[in-house]
Amino acid sequence: MSAVSDRLPTFPWDKLEPYKKTAAGHEGGIVDLSVGTPVDPVPELIQKALIAAADSPGYPTVWGTPELRDALVGWSERRLGARGFTHRNVLPIVGSKELVAWLPTQLGLGPGDKVAYPRLAYPTYEVGARLARADHVSYDDPTELDPTGIKLLWLNSPSNPTGRVLSKDELTRIVAWAREHGILVFSDECYIELGWEADPVSVLHPDVCGGSYEGIVSVHSLSKRSNLAGYRAAFLAGDAGVLGDLLEIRKHGGMMTSAPTQAAVVAALGDDEHVQAQRGRYAARRTALREALVKHGFRIEHSEASLYLWATRDESCWDTVAHLAELGILVAPGDFYGPAGERFVRVALTATDERVAAAVERLSQGA
C-alpha cells in the first residue's frame, strides 16, 4: 500500500487545518470559502426523481439506462452545440474526480508517457499521472510544449482555480495541434454553465472540432450546476472509440453510477430553470464578494467564469490566508494549484447568503 501512497503528494487540504481553526475561533463563526462545495438545496424535481427510483434492487449498468443516455446526448447537442451524437458518444461516470484520477491508468499510460495539464490547475491531474507512474508536464500554452511522449492533454475551461476561459480560437488552435501530433485531448468543462464575463465554449462545438470528435472528449459534472456533489453525477462526451474502450474497462472495474442517481441526472439535464436560479444565487454572491475584496485591497485576475475569485494582495498566499483567517474567513492558498499561484488565493462562491454577507461585513470593517 505504501508503494502507491508514496507516489502521491501531501494531501494539500491538510495544510489548511491550522488556519481553519483560527477562522473557526472568530466570534461570528467561520465563513468557509475554501472548498467549492455546494450549500444550496438539491432542486425538488431532482429529489423527487431520486426518491421515485429508490426501489432499485438490481445492479445498474456502467453505460447507464437508455433514458440516461438520451438525456446526455440531448443536453450535449442542446447546450454544447454537438452534432450527430449517438449513445456511443456519451458515458456516465461516478463524479468527475474519480475519472480525472484514474484516466491515465485506464488509458494504459505508464513510465515514459506524459500527461500535460495547465500550470495553474486542479491537483488531481497530476495525481492521475502519478497513480499511473506516467510523467507529467505543465504548460501556459500547450502548443509550446515538445509533443514527444505526450499521450494525454488536459484542458480546463473555465479554469479551476483562476476562472479563465479559453476562447473559441484558442480551443480550435489547440485541438488542431493535438490532432497533428496524435495527442488525446480531455477537456474538463465542469464549470461551463457558469460564465459571467465570458461565454465558455466546448471543444465539442463544431467551430472548434470541425464536426469531428476524433481524439477529443469533454468532461461534465452536475455537482455545481445542479447542487449534486453528494450524488457523484458526471459524464463524458466525445470520441466514440475512446469512450467505447473506457466503457469496457469500467465494466470490468464495476465503475457504475447508482440507479437512483441515474434517474436524478435525467431529471436534472431535462430542466434548465433550476440551473438559471442557481446561477442567479452565485452571481449575487460573486458581485458582493468581488466588491468587498477589491475595497479591502485585493486585485482580482481572470475570474470571468466558474465558482471562484482568483485574488491577490501581492504577497505570499499563506500570508493572505492567515490575514483572512483572523477575520474568520477561510480561503484556499493559490499554491495548492501549482507554484505559479504562490501569491494568489482562491475564494469560493459556495457559501450561504448569510455567510457571504458576514464575509462582506468583516472585509469592510477590516479595510
Coordinates of C-alpha atoms in Angstrom, one line a residue:
M1 CA 0.0 0.0 0.0
S2 CA 2.7 2.4 0.9
A3 CA 4.3 1.9 -2.6
V4 CA 1.2 3.6 -4.1
S5 CA 0.7 6.3 -1.5
D6 CA 4.4 7.2 -1.7
R7 CA 3.8 8.3 -5.3
L8 CA 1.4 10.9 -4.3
P9 CA 2.0 14.5 -3.0
T10 CA 0.9 15.5 0.5
F11 CA -2.9 16.0 0.5
P12 CA -2.9 19.8 0.3
W13 CA -6.0 20.5 2.3
D14 CA -4.4 19.0 5.5
K15 CA -2.1 22.1 5.5
L16 CA -5.0 24.4 5.8
E17 CA -6.2 22.9 9.2
P18 CA -4.4 25.4 11.5
Y19 CA -5.9 28.4 9.6
K20 CA -9.4 26.7 9.7
K21 CA -9.0 26.5 13.5
T22 CA -8.2 30.2 13.6
A23 CA -11.1 31.2 11.4
A24 CA -13.5 29.0 13.4
G25 CA -12.5 30.9 16.6
H26 CA -14.0 34.2 15.3
E27 CA -16.8 35.4 17.4
G28 CA -19.2 35.4 14.5
G29 CA -18.2 31.9 13.3
I30 CA -16.2 30.7 10.3
V31 CA -17.0 31.8 6.7
D32 CA -15.6 28.9 4.7
L33 CA -14.8 30.0 1.2
S34 CA -12.1 27.4 0.7
V35 CA -13.6 24.2 -0.8
G36 CA -16.1 24.7 -3.6
T37 CA -18.8 22.5 -2.2
P38 CA -22.4 23.4 -2.9
V39 CA -24.5 24.6 0.1
D40 CA -27.9 25.2 -1.6
P41 CA -30.7 22.6 -1.6
V42 CA -30.9 20.0 -4.3
P43 CA -33.8 21.1 -6.6
E44 CA -37.1 19.4 -5.7
L45 CA -37.7 17.9 -9.1
I46 CA -34.3 16.1 -8.8
Q47 CA -35.0 14.9 -5.3
K48 CA -38.4 13.5 -6.5
A49 CA -36.7 11.6 -9.3
L50 CA -34.2 10.1 -6.9
I51 CA -36.9 9.0 -4.5
A52 CA -39.0 7.5 -7.3
A53 CA -36.1 5.3 -8.2
A54 CA -35.2 4.4 -4.7
D55 CA -36.6 0.8 -5.1
S56 CA -33.7 -0.3 -7.3
P57 CA -32.6 -3.7 -6.0
G58 CA -30.7 -4.8 -9.2
Y59 CA -27.3 -3.8 -10.4
P60 CA -27.2 -0.7 -12.6
T61 CA -25.2 -0.8 -15.8
V62 CA -22.0 1.2 -16.3
W63 CA -23.3 2.6 -19.6
G64 CA -26.5 3.7 -17.9
T65 CA -30.1 3.4 -18.8
P66 CA -31.3 4.3 -22.4
E67 CA -33.1 7.2 -20.8
L68 CA -29.9 8.5 -19.2
R69 CA -28.0 8.2 -22.5
D70 CA -30.8 10.0 -24.3
A71 CA -30.5 12.8 -21.7
L72 CA -26.7 13.0 -22.1
V73 CA -27.0 13.1 -25.9
G74 CA -29.8 15.7 -25.8
W75 CA -28.0 18.0 -23.4
S76 CA -24.7 17.8 -25.3
E77 CA -26.4 18.8 -28.5
R78 CA -28.6 21.5 -26.9
R79 CA -26.0 23.0 -24.6
L80 CA -22.6 22.3 -26.2
G81 CA -23.6 22.5 -29.9
A82 CA -22.5 18.9 -30.6
R83 CA -24.0 17.5 -33.8
G84 CA -24.8 13.9 -34.8
F85 CA -24.3 12.4 -31.3
T86 CA -25.4 8.9 -30.5
H87 CA -25.3 6.9 -27.3
R88 CA -21.8 5.8 -28.2
N89 CA -20.7 9.4 -27.8
V90 CA -21.6 9.6 -24.1
L91 CA -20.6 7.7 -20.9
P92 CA -21.7 8.3 -17.3
I93 CA -19.0 8.4 -14.6
V94 CA -19.0 8.4 -10.8
G95 CA -18.3 12.0 -10.3
S96 CA -15.6 13.8 -12.3
K97 CA -12.7 13.5 -9.7
E98 CA -12.8 9.7 -10.0
L99 CA -12.3 10.0 -13.8
V100 CA -9.5 12.5 -13.6
A101 CA -7.6 10.5 -11.0
W102 CA -7.9 7.2 -12.8
L103 CA -8.0 8.2 -16.5
P104 CA -4.3 7.8 -17.2
T105 CA -4.4 4.3 -15.7
Q106 CA -7.5 3.4 -17.7
L107 CA -5.8 4.6 -20.9
G108 CA -2.9 2.3 -20.2
L109 CA -0.3 5.1 -19.7
G110 CA 2.8 4.4 -17.7
P111 CA 6.5 5.3 -17.4
G112 CA 7.7 7.3 -20.4
D113 CA 4.3 8.6 -21.3
K114 CA 3.5 12.2 -20.4
V115 CA 0.3 13.8 -19.1
A116 CA 0.1 17.6 -19.7
Y117 CA -2.1 20.0 -17.8
P118 CA -2.3 23.8 -17.1
R119 CA 0.4 25.4 -15.0
L120 CA -2.4 26.5 -12.6
A121 CA -4.6 23.5 -12.2
Y122 CA -6.8 21.2 -10.2
P123 CA -4.2 19.0 -8.4
T124 CA -5.8 15.7 -9.4
Y125 CA -4.5 16.0 -13.0
E126 CA -1.0 15.4 -11.5
V127 CA -2.3 12.8 -9.1
G128 CA -3.7 10.8 -12.1
A129 CA -0.3 10.8 -13.8
R130 CA 1.4 9.7 -10.6
L131 CA -1.0 6.9 -10.0
A132 CA -0.2 5.5 -13.5
R133 CA 3.5 6.1 -13.0
A134 CA 3.4 8.4 -16.0
D135 CA 5.4 11.6 -16.3
H136 CA 3.7 14.9 -16.1
V137 CA 4.3 18.4 -17.5
S138 CA 2.5 21.7 -17.0
Y139 CA 2.0 24.5 -19.5
D140 CA 0.9 28.0 -20.1
D141 CA 0.2 27.3 -23.8
P142 CA 0.2 23.6 -24.7
T143 CA 1.2 24.2 -28.3
E144 CA 4.5 25.4 -27.0
L145 CA 5.3 22.0 -25.4
D146 CA 7.5 19.4 -27.0
P147 CA 4.9 16.9 -28.1
T148 CA 7.2 14.0 -27.8
G149 CA 5.7 11.4 -25.4
I150 CA 2.6 13.4 -24.6
K151 CA -0.3 11.0 -24.7
L152 CA -2.9 12.9 -22.8
L153 CA -3.6 16.7 -22.8
W154 CA -5.9 18.1 -20.2
L155 CA -7.6 21.4 -20.9
N156 CA -9.7 23.2 -18.3
S157 CA -12.0 25.9 -19.4
P158 CA -13.5 27.6 -17.4
S159 CA -10.5 27.1 -15.2
N160 CA -10.3 25.9 -11.6
P161 CA -8.8 27.9 -9.8
T162 CA -8.5 31.0 -12.0
G163 CA -11.8 31.2 -13.8
R164 CA -10.1 31.8 -17.1
V165 CA -12.0 30.9 -20.2
L166 CA -10.3 29.7 -23.4
S167 CA -11.7 31.4 -26.4
K168 CA -13.1 29.6 -29.4
D169 CA -10.0 30.5 -31.4
E170 CA -7.6 29.2 -28.7
L171 CA -9.5 25.9 -28.4
T172 CA -9.5 25.5 -32.2
R173 CA -5.8 26.1 -32.4
I174 CA -5.0 23.7 -29.5
V175 CA -7.3 20.9 -30.9
A176 CA -5.6 21.2 -34.3
W177 CA -2.1 21.0 -32.7
A178 CA -3.1 18.0 -30.6
R179 CA -4.5 16.1 -33.6
E180 CA -1.4 16.9 -35.7
H181 CA 0.7 15.2 -33.0
G182 CA -1.7 12.3 -32.2
I183 CA -2.4 13.6 -28.7
L184 CA -5.7 12.7 -27.0
V185 CA -7.4 15.8 -25.6
F186 CA -9.7 15.6 -22.5
S187 CA -11.3 19.0 -21.8
D188 CA -12.6 19.5 -18.2
E189 CA -15.7 21.7 -18.7
C190 CA -17.3 21.2 -15.4
Y191 CA -18.0 24.9 -14.9
I192 CA -19.2 25.6 -18.5
E193 CA -22.7 26.6 -17.2
L194 CA -21.1 29.3 -15.0
G195 CA -19.8 32.0 -17.4
W196 CA -20.0 35.6 -16.1
E197 CA -17.9 37.9 -18.2
A198 CA -17.3 35.3 -20.9
D199 CA -19.4 32.7 -22.7
P200 CA -17.5 29.4 -22.4
V201 CA -17.3 27.2 -25.5
S202 CA -16.9 23.4 -25.5
V203 CA -14.3 21.6 -27.5
L204 CA -17.3 19.7 -29.0
H205 CA -18.6 22.8 -30.7
P206 CA -18.4 22.3 -34.5
D207 CA -16.5 25.6 -34.8
V208 CA -13.8 24.1 -32.6
C209 CA -13.6 20.5 -33.7
G210 CA -14.8 20.8 -37.3
G211 CA -17.7 18.5 -36.7
S212 CA -15.4 15.5 -35.9
Y213 CA -14.9 14.2 -32.4
E214 CA -11.8 12.2 -33.2
G215 CA -9.3 12.5 -30.3
I216 CA -11.4 14.8 -28.1
V217 CA -13.5 14.1 -25.0
S218 CA -15.2 16.7 -22.8
V219 CA -15.9 16.1 -19.0
H220 CA -19.0 17.4 -17.4
S221 CA -20.4 17.4 -13.9
L222 CA -23.7 18.1 -12.2
S223 CA -22.1 18.9 -8.9
K224 CA -22.1 22.7 -9.3
R225 CA -24.8 23.5 -11.8
S226 CA -27.4 21.3 -10.0
N227 CA -26.0 21.1 -6.4
L228 CA -25.4 17.3 -6.9
A229 CA -21.9 17.0 -5.4
G230 CA -23.3 14.4 -3.0
Y231 CA -24.8 12.4 -5.8
R232 CA -21.5 11.8 -7.6
A233 CA -23.0 12.5 -11.0
A234 CA -20.9 13.3 -14.1
F235 CA -20.4 12.2 -17.6
L236 CA -18.1 12.1 -20.6
A237 CA -18.9 13.2 -24.2
G238 CA -17.0 12.9 -27.4
D239 CA -14.9 10.4 -29.3
A240 CA -16.9 7.1 -29.5
G241 CA -13.8 5.0 -29.9
V242 CA -12.2 6.3 -26.7
L243 CA -15.4 6.1 -24.8
G244 CA -16.0 2.6 -26.0
D245 CA -12.6 1.5 -24.7
L246 CA -13.3 3.2 -21.4
L247 CA -16.7 1.6 -21.1
E248 CA -15.2 -1.9 -21.4
I249 CA -12.5 -1.1 -18.8
R250 CA -15.0 0.5 -16.4
K251 CA -17.4 -2.5 -16.8
H252 CA -14.6 -4.8 -15.6
G253 CA -13.9 -2.3 -12.7
G254 CA -17.5 -2.0 -11.6
M255 CA -17.5 1.8 -12.0
M256 CA -21.2 2.3 -12.2
T257 CA -23.4 5.2 -11.2
S258 CA -26.2 4.2 -8.8
A259 CA -29.6 3.6 -10.4
P260 CA -31.3 6.4 -8.3
T261 CA -28.6 8.8 -9.3
Q262 CA -29.0 7.9 -13.0
A263 CA -32.7 8.8 -12.7
A264 CA -31.8 12.1 -10.9
V265 CA -29.5 13.0 -13.7
V266 CA -32.2 12.5 -16.3
A267 CA -34.4 15.0 -14.4
A268 CA -31.6 17.5 -13.9
L269 CA -30.5 17.6 -17.5
G270 CA -34.1 17.9 -18.7
D271 CA -34.6 21.1 -16.7
D272 CA -32.9 24.5 -17.3
E273 CA -34.9 26.5 -14.9
H274 CA -33.2 25.3 -11.7
V275 CA -29.8 26.0 -13.4
Q276 CA -30.7 29.6 -14.0
A277 CA -32.0 30.0 -10.5
Q278 CA -28.7 28.7 -9.1
R279 CA -26.7 30.9 -11.5
G280 CA -28.6 33.9 -10.0
R281 CA -27.6 32.9 -6.5
Y282 CA -24.0 32.6 -7.4
A283 CA -24.0 35.8 -9.4
A284 CA -25.2 37.8 -6.4
R285 CA -22.7 36.3 -4.1
R286 CA -19.9 36.9 -6.7
T287 CA -20.8 40.6 -7.0
A288 CA -20.9 41.1 -3.3
L289 CA -17.6 39.3 -2.6
R290 CA -15.8 40.8 -5.5
E291 CA -16.7 44.4 -4.5
A292 CA -15.7 43.7 -0.8
L293 CA -12.4 42.1 -1.8
V294 CA -11.4 45.0 -4.1
K295 CA -12.3 47.5 -1.4
H296 CA -10.2 45.6 1.0
G297 CA -7.1 45.9 -1.2
F298 CA -7.3 42.8 -3.4
R299 CA -6.8 42.6 -7.1
I300 CA -9.0 40.1 -9.0
E301 CA -7.5 38.4 -12.0
H302 CA -9.3 36.3 -14.6
S303 CA -12.4 35.0 -12.8
E304 CA -14.6 35.6 -15.8
A305 CA -16.3 32.2 -15.1
S306 CA -16.5 29.3 -12.6
L307 CA -17.3 29.5 -8.9
Y308 CA -14.2 31.2 -7.7
L309 CA -12.5 34.6 -7.5
W310 CA -8.7 34.5 -8.1
A311 CA -7.4 37.2 -5.8
T312 CA -4.1 38.7 -4.7
R313 CA -2.7 41.3 -2.4
D314 CA 0.8 40.8 -4.0
E315 CA 2.1 38.8 -1.0
S316 CA 2.6 35.2 -0.1
C317 CA -0.7 33.3 -0.4
W318 CA -0.1 31.9 3.1
D319 CA 0.1 35.5 4.5
T320 CA -3.2 36.2 2.8
V321 CA -4.7 33.0 4.2
A322 CA -3.6 34.0 7.7
H323 CA -4.9 37.5 7.3
L324 CA -8.3 36.4 6.3
A325 CA -8.4 33.6 8.9
E326 CA -8.1 36.3 11.6
L327 CA -11.3 37.8 10.1
G328 CA -12.9 34.4 10.3
I329 CA -12.7 33.8 6.6
L330 CA -11.1 30.7 5.2
V331 CA -9.8 30.6 1.6
A332 CA -7.6 28.3 -0.4
P333 CA -4.0 29.2 -0.9
G334 CA -3.0 29.6 -4.6
D335 CA 0.0 27.3 -4.4
F336 CA -2.4 24.3 -3.9
Y337 CA -2.8 24.7 -7.7
G338 CA 0.8 25.0 -8.6
P339 CA 3.8 27.2 -7.8
A340 CA 2.5 29.9 -10.2
G341 CA -0.3 30.6 -7.7
E342 CA 2.0 31.4 -4.8
R343 CA 0.8 35.0 -4.5
F344 CA -2.9 34.3 -5.0
V345 CA -5.8 32.9 -3.1
R346 CA -8.9 31.2 -4.4
V347 CA -12.2 32.5 -3.0
A348 CA -15.2 30.2 -3.5
L349 CA -18.7 31.5 -4.0
T350 CA -20.1 28.4 -2.4
A351 CA -21.4 29.7 1.0
T352 CA -24.9 30.7 2.0
D353 CA -26.1 34.2 1.5
E354 CA -25.9 34.8 5.3
R355 CA -22.3 33.7 5.4
V356 CA -21.3 35.7 2.3
A357 CA -22.9 38.8 3.9
A358 CA -20.9 38.1 7.1
A359 CA -17.7 37.9 5.0
V360 CA -18.5 41.2 3.2
E361 CA -19.1 42.9 6.6
R362 CA -15.8 41.7 8.0
L363 CA -13.9 42.7 4.9
S364 CA -15.4 46.2 5.1
Q365 CA -14.6 46.6 8.8
G366 CA -11.1 45.4 8.3
A367 CA -10.3 47.5 5.3

